[in-house]
Coordinates of C-alpha atoms in Angstrom, one line a residue:
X1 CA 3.1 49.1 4.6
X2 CA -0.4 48.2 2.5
X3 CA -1.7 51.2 1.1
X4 CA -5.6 51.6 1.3
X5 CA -5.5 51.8 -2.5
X6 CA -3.9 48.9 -4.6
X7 CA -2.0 48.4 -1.6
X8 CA 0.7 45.2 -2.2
X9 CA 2.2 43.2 0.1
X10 CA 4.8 41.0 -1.3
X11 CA 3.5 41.5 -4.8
X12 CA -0.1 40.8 -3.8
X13 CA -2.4 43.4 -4.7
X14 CA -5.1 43.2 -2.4
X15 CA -7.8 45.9 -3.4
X16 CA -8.4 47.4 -6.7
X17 CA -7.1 51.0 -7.3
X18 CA -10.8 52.9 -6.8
X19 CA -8.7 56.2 -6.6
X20 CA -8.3 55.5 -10.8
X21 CA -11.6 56.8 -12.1
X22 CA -11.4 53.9 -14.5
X23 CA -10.9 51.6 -12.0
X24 CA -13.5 52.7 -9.8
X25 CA -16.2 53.0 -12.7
X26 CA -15.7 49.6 -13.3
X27 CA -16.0 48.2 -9.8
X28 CA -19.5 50.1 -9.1
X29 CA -21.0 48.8 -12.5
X30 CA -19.8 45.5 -11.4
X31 CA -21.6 45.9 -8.3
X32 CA -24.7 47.7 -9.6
X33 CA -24.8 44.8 -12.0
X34 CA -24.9 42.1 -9.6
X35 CA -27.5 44.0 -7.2
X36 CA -29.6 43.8 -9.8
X37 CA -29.5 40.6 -10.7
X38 CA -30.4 40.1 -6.5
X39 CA -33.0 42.2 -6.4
X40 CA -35.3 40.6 -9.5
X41 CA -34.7 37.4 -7.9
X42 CA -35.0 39.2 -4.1
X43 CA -38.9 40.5 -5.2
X44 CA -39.6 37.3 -6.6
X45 CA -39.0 35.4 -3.6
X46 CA -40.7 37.8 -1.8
X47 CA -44.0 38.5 -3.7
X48 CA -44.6 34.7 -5.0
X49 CA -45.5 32.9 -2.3
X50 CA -46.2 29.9 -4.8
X51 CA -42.7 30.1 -5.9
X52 CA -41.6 29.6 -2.0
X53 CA -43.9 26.5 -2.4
X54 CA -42.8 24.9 -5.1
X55 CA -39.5 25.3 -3.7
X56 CA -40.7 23.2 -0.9
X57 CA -42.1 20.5 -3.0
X58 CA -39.8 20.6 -5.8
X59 CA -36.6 21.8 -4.8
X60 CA -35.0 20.8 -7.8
X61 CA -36.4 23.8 -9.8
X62 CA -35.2 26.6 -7.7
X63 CA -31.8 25.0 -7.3
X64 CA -31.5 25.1 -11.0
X65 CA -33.0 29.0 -11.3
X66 CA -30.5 29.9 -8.5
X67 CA -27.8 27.4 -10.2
X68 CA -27.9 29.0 -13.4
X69 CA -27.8 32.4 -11.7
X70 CA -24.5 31.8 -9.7
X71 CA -22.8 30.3 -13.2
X72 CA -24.0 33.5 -14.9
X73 CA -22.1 36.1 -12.4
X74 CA -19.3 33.8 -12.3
X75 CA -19.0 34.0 -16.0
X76 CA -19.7 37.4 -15.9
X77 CA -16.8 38.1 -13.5
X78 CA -14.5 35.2 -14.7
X79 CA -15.1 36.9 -18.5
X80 CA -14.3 40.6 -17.1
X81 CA -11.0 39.2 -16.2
X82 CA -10.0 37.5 -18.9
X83 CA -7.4 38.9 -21.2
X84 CA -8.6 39.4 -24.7
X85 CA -5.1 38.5 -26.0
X86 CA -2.9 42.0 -26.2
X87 CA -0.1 41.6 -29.4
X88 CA 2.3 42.9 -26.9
X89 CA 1.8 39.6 -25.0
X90 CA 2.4 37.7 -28.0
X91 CA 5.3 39.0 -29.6
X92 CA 7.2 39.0 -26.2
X93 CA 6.4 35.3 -25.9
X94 CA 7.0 34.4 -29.6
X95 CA 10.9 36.4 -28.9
X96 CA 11.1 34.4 -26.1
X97 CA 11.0 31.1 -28.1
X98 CA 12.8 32.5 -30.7
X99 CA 15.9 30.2 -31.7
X100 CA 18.8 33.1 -30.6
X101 CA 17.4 33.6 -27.3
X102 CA 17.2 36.8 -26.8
X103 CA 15.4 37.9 -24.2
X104 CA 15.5 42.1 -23.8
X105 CA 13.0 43.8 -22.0
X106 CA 11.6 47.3 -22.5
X107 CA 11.7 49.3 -19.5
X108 CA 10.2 53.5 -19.6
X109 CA 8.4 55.9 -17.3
X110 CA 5.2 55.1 -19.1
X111 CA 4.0 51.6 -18.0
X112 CA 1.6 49.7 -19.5
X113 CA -2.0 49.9 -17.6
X114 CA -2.8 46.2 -15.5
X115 CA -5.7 44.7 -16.8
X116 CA -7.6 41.8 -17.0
X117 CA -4.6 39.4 -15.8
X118 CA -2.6 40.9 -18.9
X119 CA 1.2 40.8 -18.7
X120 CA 2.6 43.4 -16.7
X121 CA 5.1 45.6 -18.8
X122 CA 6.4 48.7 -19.3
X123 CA 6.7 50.6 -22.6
X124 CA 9.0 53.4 -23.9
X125 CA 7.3 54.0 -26.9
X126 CA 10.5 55.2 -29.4
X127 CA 12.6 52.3 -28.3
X128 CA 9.8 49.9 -27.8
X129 CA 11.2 47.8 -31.2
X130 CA 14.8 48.4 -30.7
X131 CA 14.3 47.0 -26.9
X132 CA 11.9 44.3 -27.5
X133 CA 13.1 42.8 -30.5
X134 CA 16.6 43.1 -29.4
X135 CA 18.6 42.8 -33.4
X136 CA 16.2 39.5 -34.0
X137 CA 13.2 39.8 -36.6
X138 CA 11.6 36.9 -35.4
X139 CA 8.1 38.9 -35.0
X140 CA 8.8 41.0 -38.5
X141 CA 9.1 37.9 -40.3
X142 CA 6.2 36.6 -38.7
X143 CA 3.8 39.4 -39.2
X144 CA 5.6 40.6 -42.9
X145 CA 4.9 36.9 -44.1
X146 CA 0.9 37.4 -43.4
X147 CA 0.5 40.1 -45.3
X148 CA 0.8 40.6 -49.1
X149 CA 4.0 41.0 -51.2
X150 CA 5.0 44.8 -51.0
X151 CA 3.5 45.5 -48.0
X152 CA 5.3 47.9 -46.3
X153 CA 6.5 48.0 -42.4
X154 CA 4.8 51.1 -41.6
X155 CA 1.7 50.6 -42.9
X156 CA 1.3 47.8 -40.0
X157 CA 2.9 49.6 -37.3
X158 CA 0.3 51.2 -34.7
X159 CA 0.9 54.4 -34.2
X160 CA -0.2 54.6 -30.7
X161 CA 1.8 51.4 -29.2
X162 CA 4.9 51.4 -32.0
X163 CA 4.5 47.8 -32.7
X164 CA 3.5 45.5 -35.8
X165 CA 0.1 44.3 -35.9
X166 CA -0.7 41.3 -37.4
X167 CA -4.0 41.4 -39.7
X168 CA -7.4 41.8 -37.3
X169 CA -5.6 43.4 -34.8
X170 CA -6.4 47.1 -33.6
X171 CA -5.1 49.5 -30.8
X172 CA -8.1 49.8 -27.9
X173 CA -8.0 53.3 -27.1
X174 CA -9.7 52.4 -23.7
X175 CA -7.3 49.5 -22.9
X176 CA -4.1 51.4 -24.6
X177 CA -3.1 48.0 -25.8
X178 CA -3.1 46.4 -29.7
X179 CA -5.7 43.4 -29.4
X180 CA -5.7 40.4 -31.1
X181 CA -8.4 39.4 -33.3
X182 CA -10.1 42.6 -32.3
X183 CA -14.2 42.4 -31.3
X184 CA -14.9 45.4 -29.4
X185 CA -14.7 47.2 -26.1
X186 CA -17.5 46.0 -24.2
X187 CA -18.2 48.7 -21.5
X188 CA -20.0 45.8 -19.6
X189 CA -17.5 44.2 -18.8
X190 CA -14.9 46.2 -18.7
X191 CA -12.4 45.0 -20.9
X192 CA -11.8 44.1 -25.0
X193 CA -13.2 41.1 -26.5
X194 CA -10.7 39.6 -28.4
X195 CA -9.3 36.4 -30.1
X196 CA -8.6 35.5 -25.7
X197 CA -11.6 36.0 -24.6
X198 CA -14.4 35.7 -27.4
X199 CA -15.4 32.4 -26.7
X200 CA -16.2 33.4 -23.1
X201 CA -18.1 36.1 -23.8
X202 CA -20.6 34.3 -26.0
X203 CA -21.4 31.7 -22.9
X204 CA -21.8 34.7 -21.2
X205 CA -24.7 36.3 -23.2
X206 CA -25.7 32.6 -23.3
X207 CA -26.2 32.1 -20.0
X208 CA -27.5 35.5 -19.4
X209 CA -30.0 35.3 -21.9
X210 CA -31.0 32.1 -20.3
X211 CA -31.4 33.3 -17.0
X212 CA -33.6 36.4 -17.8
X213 CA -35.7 34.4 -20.0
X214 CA -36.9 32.3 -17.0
X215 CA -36.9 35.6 -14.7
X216 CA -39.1 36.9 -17.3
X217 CA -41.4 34.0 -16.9
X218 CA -41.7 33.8 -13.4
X219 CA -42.7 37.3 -13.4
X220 CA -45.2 36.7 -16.0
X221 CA -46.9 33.9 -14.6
X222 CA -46.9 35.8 -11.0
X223 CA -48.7 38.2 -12.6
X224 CA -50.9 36.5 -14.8
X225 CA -52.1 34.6 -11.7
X226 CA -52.9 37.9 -10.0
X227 CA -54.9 40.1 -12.8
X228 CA -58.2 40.1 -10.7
X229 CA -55.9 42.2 -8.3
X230 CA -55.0 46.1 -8.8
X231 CA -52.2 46.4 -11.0
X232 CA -51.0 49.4 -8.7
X233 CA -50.0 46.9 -6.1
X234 CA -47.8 45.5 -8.8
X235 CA -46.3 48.4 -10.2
X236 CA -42.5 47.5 -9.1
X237 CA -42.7 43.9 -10.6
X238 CA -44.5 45.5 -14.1
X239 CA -41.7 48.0 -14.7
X240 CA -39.2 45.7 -13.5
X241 CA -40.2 43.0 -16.2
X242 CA -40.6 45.9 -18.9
X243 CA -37.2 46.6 -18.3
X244 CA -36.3 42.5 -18.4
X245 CA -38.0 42.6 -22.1
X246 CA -36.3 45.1 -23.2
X247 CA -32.5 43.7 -21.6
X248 CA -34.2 39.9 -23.2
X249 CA -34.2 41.5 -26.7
X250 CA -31.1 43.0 -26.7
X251 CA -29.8 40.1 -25.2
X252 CA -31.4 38.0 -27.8
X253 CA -30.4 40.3 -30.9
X254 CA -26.7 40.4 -29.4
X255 CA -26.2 36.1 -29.3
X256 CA -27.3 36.2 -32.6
X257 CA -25.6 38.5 -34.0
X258 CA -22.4 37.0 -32.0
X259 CA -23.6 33.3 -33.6
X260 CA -23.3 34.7 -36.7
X261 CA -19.7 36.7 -36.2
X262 CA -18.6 33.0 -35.2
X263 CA -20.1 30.9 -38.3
X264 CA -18.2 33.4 -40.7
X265 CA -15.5 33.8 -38.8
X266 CA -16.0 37.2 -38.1
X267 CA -15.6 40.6 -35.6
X268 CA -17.3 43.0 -35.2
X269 CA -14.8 45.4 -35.6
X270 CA -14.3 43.9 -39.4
X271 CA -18.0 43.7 -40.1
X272 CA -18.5 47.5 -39.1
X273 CA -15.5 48.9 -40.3
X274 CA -14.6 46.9 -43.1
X275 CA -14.4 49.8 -46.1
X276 CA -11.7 51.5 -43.4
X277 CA -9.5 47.9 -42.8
X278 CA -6.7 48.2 -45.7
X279 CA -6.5 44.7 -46.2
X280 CA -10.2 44.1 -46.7
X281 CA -11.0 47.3 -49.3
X282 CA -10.7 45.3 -52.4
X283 CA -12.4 41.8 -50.9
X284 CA -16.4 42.0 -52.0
X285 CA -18.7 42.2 -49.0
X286 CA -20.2 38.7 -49.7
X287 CA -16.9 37.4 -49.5
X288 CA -15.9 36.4 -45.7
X289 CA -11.7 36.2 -46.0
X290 CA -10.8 34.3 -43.0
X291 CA -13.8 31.7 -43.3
X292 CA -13.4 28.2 -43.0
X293 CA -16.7 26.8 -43.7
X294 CA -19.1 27.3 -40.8
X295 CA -18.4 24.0 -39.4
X296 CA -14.5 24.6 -39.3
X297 CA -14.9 28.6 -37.7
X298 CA -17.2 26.7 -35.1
X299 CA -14.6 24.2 -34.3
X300 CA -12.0 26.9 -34.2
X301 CA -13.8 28.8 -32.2
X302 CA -14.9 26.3 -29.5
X303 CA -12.2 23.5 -29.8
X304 CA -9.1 24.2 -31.0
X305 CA -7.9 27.6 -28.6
X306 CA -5.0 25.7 -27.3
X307 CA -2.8 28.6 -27.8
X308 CA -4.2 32.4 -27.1
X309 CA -1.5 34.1 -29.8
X310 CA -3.3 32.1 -32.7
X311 CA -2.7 34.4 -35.7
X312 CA -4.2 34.3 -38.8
X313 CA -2.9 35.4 -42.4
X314 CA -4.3 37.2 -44.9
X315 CA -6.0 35.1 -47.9
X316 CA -4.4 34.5 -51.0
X317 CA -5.5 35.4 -54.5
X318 CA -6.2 31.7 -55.2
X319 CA -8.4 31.8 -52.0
X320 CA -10.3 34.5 -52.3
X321 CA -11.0 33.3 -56.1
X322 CA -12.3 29.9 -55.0
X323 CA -14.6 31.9 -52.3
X324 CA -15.7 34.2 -54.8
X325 CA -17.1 30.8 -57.2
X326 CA -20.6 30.7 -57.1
X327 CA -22.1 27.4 -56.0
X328 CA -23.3 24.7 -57.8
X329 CA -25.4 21.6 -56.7
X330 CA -22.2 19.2 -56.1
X331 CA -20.7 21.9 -53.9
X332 CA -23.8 21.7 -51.8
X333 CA -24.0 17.8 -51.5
X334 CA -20.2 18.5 -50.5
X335 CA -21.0 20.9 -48.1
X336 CA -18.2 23.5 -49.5
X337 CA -20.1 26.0 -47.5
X338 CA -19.5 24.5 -43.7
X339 CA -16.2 22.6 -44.5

């Protein structure tokens, strides 16, 4: 029988649980985000008359407008759900590969929350390590070799999820998961941005910004070509495109902002909160830990996410002194500062 609520049938879920207030707050922004996008474009259909004639002559420029507005709600929708990469996910798969085989699984009466396409698993918090990790220290090793000498176990256990976090990872109290390569929470969306999903979320502003940049200048030009006119029988479109400017310079201020996070291999998370990140107390606030060079954290970024449980150690001493050298004229014609 298919429930009217997350209803399954045969493991297919066929409507999204609306009776979970989270759920249902996320499906109604979802909507009232993509009626809005409709309706600018709606009014602007149906006030320009010159836009309808362009359309006729040169079809070609409304196909791109309307082009670039489909790609931007499927990017929208496709980045909503995306997994931002949950350390759960990652140190069941890295067990799973480990040389003994072992292969336990955790089961509890507290499952883990379905998001995003995530790994569906349940959690008994007290026994989650004993379960998981099943006698092997594959994922101890792993995480204990990425921190500093002396570092002790519990100081990179969450508290919340019982399991080691490797270093830029944090527990999402929205998503009640540990995320890797934490960003934020993006209410937007939905969902975390995180080392999975980073990448899409900055085409996403991309596109977005793209797409109400030309809105905005449709609107503008509409108007501009109708001053001699009342502005009262424009008052919609005006305080439609005041809200466009200000959604245009948020937009703008958040891809750069974003473009910057990338070229120093950043999150936002770090940037915000670095005096309250242990590992990153003592590193100066000039000093980016886990940079590359700009053109290397671009590559990283865009290029070379062949593998969504890429972790990342914590710098040495020798590191961090060679980032802390100040820069002299044959480091520039070397470009130490991008490679």
């Amino acid at each position: 029988m298919v429930a009217l609520c997350g209803g399954t049938l045969e493991g297919f879920s066929f409507f999204p649980c609306l009776s979970d207030p989270h759920g249902r707050s996320n499906f109604c922004l979802k909507l009232a985000l993509v009626m809005l996008h409709l309706t600018y474009v709606a009014l602007l259909f149906a006030f320009d008359k010159e836009f309808i004639q362009k359309t006729n002559q040169h079809a070609w420029y409304t196909a791109a407008y309307l082009l670039l507005l489909v790609a931007t709600l499927a990017q929208y929708f496709i980045t909503s759900g995306s997994s931002p990469g949950y350390v759960i996910d990652a140190m069941r798969a890295i067990n799973e590969t480990d040389a003994s085989g072992n292969r336990a699984t955790s089961t509890s009466t507290q499952p883990a929350s379905r998001k995003n396409g995530s790994v569906v698993i349940t959690i008994d918090r007290k026994q989650l390590e004993k379960n998981l990790l099943g006698g092997t220290t594959s994922w101890e090793k792993l995480v204990m070799d990425m921190y500093a000498p002396g570092t002790s176990v519990g100081s990179v256990t969450c508290t919340y999820c019982n399991v080691m976090q490797p270093p830029r990872a944090k527990h999402c109290h929205d998503c009640d998961k540990c995320v890797l390569q934490f960003d934020h929470h993006c209410v937007w969306l939905g969902t975390c941005v995180g080392q999975g999903n980073h990448c899409r979320f900055w085409w996403y502003i991309c596109s977005e910004t793209a797409l109400s940049l030309w809105t905005g200048t449709l609107y503008i030009l509409y108007l501009k070509s109708h001053i001699p006119k009342p502005w009262w029988s424009y008052a919609v479109l005006i305080l439609l495109l005041a809200g466009l400017s200000i959604c245009l310079l948020f937009l703008l201020l958040l891809l750069l902002f974003h473009s910057y996070l990338i070229l120093t291999n950043q999150t936002t998370y770090e940037l915000v909160r670095r005096r309250r990140i242990l590992y990153l107390r003592n590193i100066p606030e000039r000093i980016f830990p886990f940079s590359k060079g700009a053109c290397r954290n671009l590559y990283d970024f865009c290029c070379a996410r062949s593998s969504m449980y890429r972790m990342e150690p914590l710098p040495t001493a020798q590191e961090l002194e060679e980032k802390l050298r100040p820069y002299t004229c044959s480091d520039v014609l070397s470009c130490r500062c991008c490679c």
